GROMACS .gro file of C-alpha atoms in nm:
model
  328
    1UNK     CA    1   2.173   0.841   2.408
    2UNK     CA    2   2.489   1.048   2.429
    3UNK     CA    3   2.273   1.360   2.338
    4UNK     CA    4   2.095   1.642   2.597
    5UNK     CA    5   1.721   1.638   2.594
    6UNK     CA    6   1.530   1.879   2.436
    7UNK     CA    7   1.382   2.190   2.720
    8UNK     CA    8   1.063   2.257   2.464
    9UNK     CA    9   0.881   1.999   2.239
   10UNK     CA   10   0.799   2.275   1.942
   11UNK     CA   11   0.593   1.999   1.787
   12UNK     CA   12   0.438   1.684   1.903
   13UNK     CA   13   0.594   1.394   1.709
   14UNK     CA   14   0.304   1.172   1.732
   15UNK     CA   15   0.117   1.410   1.522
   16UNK     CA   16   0.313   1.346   1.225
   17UNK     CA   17   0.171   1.140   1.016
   18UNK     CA   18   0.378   0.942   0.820
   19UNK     CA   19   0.141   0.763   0.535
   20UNK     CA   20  -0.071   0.991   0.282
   21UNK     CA   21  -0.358   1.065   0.468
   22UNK     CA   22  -0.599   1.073   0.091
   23UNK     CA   23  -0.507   0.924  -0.232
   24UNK     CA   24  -0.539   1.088  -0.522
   25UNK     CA   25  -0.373   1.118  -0.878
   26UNK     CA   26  -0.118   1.330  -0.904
   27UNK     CA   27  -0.148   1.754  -0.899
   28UNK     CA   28  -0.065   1.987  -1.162
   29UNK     CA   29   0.275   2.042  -1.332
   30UNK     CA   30   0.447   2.373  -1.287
   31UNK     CA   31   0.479   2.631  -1.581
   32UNK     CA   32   0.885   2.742  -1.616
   33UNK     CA   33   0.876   3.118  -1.575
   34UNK     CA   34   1.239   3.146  -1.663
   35UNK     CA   35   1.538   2.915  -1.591
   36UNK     CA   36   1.284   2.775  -1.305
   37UNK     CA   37   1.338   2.419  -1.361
   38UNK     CA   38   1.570   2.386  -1.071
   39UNK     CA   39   1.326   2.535  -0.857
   40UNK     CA   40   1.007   2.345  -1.037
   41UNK     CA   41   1.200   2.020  -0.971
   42UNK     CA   42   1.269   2.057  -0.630
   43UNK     CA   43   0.902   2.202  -0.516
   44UNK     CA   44   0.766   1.902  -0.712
   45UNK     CA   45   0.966   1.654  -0.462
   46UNK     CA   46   0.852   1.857  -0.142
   47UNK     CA   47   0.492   1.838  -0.257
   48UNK     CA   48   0.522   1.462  -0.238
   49UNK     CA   49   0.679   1.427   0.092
   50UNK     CA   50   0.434   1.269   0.224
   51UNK     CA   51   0.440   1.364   0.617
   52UNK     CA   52   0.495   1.729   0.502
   53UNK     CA   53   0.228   1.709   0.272
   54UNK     CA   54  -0.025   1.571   0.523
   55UNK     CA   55   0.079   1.871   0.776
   56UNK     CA   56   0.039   2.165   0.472
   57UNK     CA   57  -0.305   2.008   0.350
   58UNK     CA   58  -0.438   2.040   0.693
   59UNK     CA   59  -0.388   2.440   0.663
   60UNK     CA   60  -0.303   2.373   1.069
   61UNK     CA   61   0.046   2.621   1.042
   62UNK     CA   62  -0.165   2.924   0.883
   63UNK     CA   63  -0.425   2.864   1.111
   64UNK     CA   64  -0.203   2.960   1.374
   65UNK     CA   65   0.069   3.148   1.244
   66UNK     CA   66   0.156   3.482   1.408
   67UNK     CA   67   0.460   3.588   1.173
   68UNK     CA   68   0.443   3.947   1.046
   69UNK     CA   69   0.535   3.952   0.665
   70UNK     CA   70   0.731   3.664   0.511
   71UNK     CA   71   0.676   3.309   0.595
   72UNK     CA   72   0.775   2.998   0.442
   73UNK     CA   73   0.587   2.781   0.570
   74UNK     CA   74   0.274   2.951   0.497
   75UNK     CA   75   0.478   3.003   0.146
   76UNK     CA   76   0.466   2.625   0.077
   77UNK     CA   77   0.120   2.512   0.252
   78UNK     CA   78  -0.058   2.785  -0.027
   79UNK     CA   79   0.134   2.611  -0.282
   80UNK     CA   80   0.129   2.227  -0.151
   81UNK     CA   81  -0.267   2.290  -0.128
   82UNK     CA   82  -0.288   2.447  -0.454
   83UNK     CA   83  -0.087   2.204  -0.637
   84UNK     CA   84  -0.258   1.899  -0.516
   85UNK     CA   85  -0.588   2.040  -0.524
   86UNK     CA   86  -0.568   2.144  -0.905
   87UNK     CA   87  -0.770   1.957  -1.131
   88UNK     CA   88  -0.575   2.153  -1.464
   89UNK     CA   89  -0.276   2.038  -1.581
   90UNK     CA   90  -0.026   2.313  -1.489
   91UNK     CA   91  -0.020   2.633  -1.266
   92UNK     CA   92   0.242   2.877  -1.252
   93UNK     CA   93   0.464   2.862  -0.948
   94UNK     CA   94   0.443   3.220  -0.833
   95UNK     CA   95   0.359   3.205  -0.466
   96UNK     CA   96   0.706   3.089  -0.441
   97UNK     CA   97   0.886   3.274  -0.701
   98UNK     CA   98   0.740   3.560  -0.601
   99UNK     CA   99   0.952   3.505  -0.256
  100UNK     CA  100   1.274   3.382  -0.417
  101UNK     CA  101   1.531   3.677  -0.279
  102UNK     CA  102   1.312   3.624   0.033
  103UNK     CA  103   1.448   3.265   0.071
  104UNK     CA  104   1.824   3.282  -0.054
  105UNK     CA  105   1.906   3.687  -0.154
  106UNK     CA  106   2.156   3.575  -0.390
  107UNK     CA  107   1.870   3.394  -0.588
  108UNK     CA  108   1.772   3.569  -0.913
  109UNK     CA  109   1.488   3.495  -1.142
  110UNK     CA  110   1.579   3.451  -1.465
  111UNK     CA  111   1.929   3.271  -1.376
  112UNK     CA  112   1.954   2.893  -1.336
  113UNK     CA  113   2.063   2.785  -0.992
  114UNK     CA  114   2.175   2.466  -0.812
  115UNK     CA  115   1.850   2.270  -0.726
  116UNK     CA  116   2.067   2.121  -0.418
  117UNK     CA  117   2.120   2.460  -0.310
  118UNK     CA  118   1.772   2.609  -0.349
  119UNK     CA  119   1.621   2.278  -0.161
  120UNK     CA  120   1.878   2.388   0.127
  121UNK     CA  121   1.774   2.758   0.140
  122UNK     CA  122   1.386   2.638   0.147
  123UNK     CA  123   1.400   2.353   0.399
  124UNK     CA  124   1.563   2.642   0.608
  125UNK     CA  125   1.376   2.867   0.549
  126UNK     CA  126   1.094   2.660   0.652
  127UNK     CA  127   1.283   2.590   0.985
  128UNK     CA  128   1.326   2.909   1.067
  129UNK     CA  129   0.920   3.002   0.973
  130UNK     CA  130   0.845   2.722   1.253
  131UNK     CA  131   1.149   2.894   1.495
  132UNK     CA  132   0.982   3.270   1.478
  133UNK     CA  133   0.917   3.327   1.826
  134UNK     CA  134   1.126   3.124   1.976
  135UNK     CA  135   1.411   3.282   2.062
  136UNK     CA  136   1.713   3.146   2.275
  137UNK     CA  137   1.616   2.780   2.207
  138UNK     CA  138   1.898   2.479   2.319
  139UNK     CA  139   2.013   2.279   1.991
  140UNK     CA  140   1.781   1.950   2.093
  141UNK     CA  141   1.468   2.193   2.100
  142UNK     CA  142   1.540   2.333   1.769
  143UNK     CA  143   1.547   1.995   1.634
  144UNK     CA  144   1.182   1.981   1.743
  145UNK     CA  145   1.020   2.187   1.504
  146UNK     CA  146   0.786   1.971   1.241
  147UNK     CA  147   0.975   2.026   0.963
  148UNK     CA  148   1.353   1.893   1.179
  149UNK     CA  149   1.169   1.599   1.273
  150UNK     CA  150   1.053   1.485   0.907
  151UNK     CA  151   1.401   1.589   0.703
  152UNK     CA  152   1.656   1.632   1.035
  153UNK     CA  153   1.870   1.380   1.208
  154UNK     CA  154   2.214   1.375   1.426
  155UNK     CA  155   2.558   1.286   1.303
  156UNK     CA  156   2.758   1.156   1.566
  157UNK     CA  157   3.146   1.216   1.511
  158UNK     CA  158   3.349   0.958   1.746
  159UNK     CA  159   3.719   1.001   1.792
  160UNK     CA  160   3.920   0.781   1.941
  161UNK     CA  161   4.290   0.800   2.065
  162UNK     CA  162   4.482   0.519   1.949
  163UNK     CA  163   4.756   0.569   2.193
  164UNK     CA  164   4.501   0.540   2.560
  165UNK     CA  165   4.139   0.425   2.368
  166UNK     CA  166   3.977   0.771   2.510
  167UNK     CA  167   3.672   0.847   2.297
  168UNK     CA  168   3.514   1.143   2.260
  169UNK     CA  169   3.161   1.198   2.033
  170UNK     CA  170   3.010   1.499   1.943
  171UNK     CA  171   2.719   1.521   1.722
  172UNK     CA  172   2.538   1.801   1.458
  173UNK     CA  173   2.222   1.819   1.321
  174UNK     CA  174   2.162   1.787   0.927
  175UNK     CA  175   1.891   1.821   0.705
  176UNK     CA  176   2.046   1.606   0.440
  177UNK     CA  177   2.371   1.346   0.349
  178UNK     CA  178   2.612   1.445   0.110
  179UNK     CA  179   2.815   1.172  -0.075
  180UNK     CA  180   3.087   1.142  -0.222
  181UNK     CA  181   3.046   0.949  -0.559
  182UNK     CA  182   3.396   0.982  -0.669
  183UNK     CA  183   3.508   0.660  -0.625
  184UNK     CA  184   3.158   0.498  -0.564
  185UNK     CA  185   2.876   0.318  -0.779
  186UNK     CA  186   2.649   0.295  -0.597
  187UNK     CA  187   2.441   0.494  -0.307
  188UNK     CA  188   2.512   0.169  -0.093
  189UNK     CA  189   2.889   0.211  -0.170
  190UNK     CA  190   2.868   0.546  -0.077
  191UNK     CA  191   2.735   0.568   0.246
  192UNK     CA  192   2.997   0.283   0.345
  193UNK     CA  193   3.274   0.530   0.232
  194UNK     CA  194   3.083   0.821   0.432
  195UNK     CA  195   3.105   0.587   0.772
  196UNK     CA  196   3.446   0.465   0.730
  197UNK     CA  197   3.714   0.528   0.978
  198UNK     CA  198   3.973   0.838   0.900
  199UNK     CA  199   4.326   0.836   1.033
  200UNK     CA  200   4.379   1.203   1.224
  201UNK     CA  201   4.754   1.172   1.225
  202UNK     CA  202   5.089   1.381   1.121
  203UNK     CA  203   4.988   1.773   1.070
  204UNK     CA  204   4.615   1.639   1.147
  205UNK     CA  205   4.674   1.480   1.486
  206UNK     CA  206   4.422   1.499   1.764
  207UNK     CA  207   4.445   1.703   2.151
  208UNK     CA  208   4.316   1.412   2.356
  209UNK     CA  209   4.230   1.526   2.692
  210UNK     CA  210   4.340   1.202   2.869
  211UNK     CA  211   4.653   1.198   2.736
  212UNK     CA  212   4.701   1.550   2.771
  213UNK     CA  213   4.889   1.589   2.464
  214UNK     CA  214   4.835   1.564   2.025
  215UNK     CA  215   4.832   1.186   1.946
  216UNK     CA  216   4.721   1.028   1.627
  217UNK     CA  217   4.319   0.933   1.648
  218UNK     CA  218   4.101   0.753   1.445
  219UNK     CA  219   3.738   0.933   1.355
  220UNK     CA  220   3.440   0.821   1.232
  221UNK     CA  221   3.058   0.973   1.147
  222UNK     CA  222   2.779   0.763   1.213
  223UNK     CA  223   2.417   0.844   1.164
  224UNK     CA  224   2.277   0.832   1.541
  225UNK     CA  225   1.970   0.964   1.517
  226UNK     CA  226   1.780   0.868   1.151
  227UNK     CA  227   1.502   1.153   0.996
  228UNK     CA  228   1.151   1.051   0.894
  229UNK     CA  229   1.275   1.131   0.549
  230UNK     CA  230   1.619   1.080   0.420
  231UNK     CA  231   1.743   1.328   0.140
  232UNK     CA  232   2.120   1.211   0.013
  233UNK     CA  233   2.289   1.479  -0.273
  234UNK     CA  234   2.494   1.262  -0.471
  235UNK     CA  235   2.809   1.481  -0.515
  236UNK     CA  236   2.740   1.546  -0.879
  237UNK     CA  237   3.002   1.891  -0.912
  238UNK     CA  238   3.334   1.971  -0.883
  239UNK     CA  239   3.391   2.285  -0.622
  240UNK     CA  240   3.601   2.475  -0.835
  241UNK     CA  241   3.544   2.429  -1.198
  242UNK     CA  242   3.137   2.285  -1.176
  243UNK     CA  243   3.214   2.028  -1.418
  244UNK     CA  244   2.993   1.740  -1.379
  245UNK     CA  245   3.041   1.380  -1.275
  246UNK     CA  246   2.790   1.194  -1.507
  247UNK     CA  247   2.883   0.860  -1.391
  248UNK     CA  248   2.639   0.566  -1.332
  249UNK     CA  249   2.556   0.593  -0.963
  250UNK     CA  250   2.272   0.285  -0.863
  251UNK     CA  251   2.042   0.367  -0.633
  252UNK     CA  252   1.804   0.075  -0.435
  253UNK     CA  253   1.402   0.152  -0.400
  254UNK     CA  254   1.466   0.017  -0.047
  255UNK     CA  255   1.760   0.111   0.157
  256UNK     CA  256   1.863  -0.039   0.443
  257UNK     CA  257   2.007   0.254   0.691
  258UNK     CA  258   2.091   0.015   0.991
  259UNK     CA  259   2.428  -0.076   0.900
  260UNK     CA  260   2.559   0.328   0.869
  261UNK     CA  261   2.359   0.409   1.274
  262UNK     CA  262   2.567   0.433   1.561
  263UNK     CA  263   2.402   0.092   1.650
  264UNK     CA  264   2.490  -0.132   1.355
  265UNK     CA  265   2.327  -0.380   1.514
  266UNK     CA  266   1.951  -0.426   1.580
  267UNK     CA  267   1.624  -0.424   1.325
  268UNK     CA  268   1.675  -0.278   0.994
  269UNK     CA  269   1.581   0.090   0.927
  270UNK     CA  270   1.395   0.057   0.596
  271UNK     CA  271   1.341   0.344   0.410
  272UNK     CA  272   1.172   0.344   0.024
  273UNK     CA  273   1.221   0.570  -0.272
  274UNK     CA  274   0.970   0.800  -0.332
  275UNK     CA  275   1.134   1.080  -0.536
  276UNK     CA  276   1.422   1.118  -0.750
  277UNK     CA  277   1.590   1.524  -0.887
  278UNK     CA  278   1.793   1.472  -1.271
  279UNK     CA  279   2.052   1.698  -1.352
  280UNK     CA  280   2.082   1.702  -1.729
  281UNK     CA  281   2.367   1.882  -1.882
  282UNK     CA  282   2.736   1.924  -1.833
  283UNK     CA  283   2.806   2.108  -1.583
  284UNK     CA  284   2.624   2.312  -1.320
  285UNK     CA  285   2.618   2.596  -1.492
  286UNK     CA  286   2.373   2.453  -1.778
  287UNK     CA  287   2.148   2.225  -1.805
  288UNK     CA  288   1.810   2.103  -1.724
  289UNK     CA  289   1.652   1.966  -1.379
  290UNK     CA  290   1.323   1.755  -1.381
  291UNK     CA  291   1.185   1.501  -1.145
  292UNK     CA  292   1.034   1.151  -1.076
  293UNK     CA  293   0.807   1.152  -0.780
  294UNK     CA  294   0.590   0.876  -0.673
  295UNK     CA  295   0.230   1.030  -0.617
  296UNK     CA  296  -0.010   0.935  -0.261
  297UNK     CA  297  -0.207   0.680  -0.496
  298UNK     CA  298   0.127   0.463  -0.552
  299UNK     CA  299   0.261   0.558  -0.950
  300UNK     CA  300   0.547   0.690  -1.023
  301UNK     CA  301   0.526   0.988  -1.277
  302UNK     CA  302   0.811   1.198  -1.472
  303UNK     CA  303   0.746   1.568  -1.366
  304UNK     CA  304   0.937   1.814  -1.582
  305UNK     CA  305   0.807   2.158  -1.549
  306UNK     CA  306   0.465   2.157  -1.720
  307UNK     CA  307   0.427   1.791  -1.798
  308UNK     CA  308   0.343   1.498  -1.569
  309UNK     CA  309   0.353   1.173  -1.713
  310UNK     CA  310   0.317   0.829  -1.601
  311UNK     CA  311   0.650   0.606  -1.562
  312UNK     CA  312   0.717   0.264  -1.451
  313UNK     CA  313   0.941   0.212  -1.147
  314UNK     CA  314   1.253   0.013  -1.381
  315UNK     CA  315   1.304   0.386  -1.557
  316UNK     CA  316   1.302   0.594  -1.222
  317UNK     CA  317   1.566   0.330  -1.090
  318UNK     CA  318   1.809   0.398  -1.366
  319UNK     CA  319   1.842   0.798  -1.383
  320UNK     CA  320   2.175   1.002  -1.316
  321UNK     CA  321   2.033   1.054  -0.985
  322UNK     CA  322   2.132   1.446  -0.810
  323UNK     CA  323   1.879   1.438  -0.541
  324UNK     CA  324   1.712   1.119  -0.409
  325UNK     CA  325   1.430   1.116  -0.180
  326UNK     CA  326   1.325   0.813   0.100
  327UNK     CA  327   1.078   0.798   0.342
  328UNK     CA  328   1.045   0.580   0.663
   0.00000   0.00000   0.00000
């Protein structure tokens, strides 16, 4: 609604599967080859997406995959399938590292990084592995790709001029919801801040077409079209200084996404927890990153670096949350 079609379907959504198609304990841990706990943590929440997962176990990309040289996707399906199919307790991560100025050049090994930022540069990367080839596309076609539909969705940005009720919506893609946890305490809290009307008025005031002329507006983002899997940042930094916001932020093992959809009314959209990325440390430029990840036979276990241990869903629920992860 409100949005063009796509010209090309780059991958045919009822082939992703959305449940973990074995069940199994959980794979190895990762060995830390240097400052890599930011990157550990956030390869250890991929692995256990489960509709990703599914996709990289079948070895279907490689099996088909004409890209000359570099190629994320086949990047993460070596290391999804190596992980999971480990029956040690650790392997050393370097099918990725290996690739790390390949995926963001201003990524060094040996210096810690921002976990948020290295999942960004990856799921990216990834995007643009299952775009080689296809030049030229329209925006709704690149939002076709398999790994758009599991982590991508639509914002829709509605403005509306307060002096003749014009509206006018435009929407962009995103791979993931920041939030603002300033004044919130809770992920619930948070996302009701994130959908709340602005006032565009004084130096900010809108050019509404109708009235030909700049008038004050109200503006509001909506999630219009939901992902598969919903990946919020908690707005843990400050821009300037990095200093850290360790506050208390709750986070539900269900959430509810109806009530922040351009149609606020209908069924709930339930989506449940299924891994959660912990900043440690002061600020962003120290620190330590590890995970909690719930593995395809149901437990939840802690992951940091090497060591995966078994952990009860009352301690995942009451971490200082950076990254959560929910699935449809």
């Amino acid at each position: 609604e409100g949005m063009a079609p796509p010209q090309r379907i780059l991958f045919p959504p009822e082939k992703i599967c959305m449940a973990w198609q074995q069940r199994q304990r959980p794979g190895a841990g990762l060995d830390n080859l240097g400052n890599t706990c930011f990157l550990n943590s956030v390869l250890q929440c991929l692995t256990y997406t489960p509709p990703l997962a599914n996709y990289l176990l079948s070895r279907e990309h490689s099996r088909s995959c004409r890209q000359q040289g570099f190629c994320m996707m086949c990047v993460m399906e070596a290391h999804v399938n190596k992980v999971l199919h480990f029956s040690g307790s650790a392997i050393q991560p370097w099918t990725v590292v290996r690739v790390l100025t390949r995926i963001g050049e201003h990524f060094q090994l040996g210096m810690q990084e921002d976990a948020h930022e290295f999942l960004r540069y990856t799921v990216d990367a990834m995007q643009r592995a299952c775009l080689s080839g296809s030049s030229n596309l329209d925006i709704s076609s690149q939002a076709t790709t398999i790994v758009h539909q599991i982590f991508g969705g639509f914002l829709r940005s509605r403005v509306t001029c307060l002096s003749c009720k014009a509206v006018s919506d435009s929407y962009e893609a995103f791979l993931d919801v920041p939030l603002d946890i300033k004044a919130a305490s809770s992920v619930t809290a948070a996302l009701e801040d994130f959908v709340k009307p602005e006032q565009l008025d004084g130096d900010n005031c809108f050019k509404c077409s109708k009235c030909d002329k700049m008038v004050a507006a109200s503006k509001r983002f909506t999630i219009h079209r939901v992902p598969k899997v919903l990946t919020v940042c908690l707005k843990r930094f400050e821009g300037f200084t990095g200093r850290k916001i360790s506050k208390v932020v709750e986070y539900p093992e269900y959430l509810d996404l109806r009530p922040y959809t351009s149609q606020a009314a209908g069924e709930p959209l339930l989506y449940a927890l299924y891994a959660v990325l912990v900043h440690s440390g002061g600020s962003c430029h120290e620190g330590h990153y590890f995970c909690y990840t719930k593995a395809s036979n149901g437990l939840w276990y802690k992951m940091d670096d090497m060591s995966v241990d078994g952990r009860g869903i009352d301690t995942v629920l009451r971490q200082q949350a950076y990254l959560l992860f929910y699935v449809r």
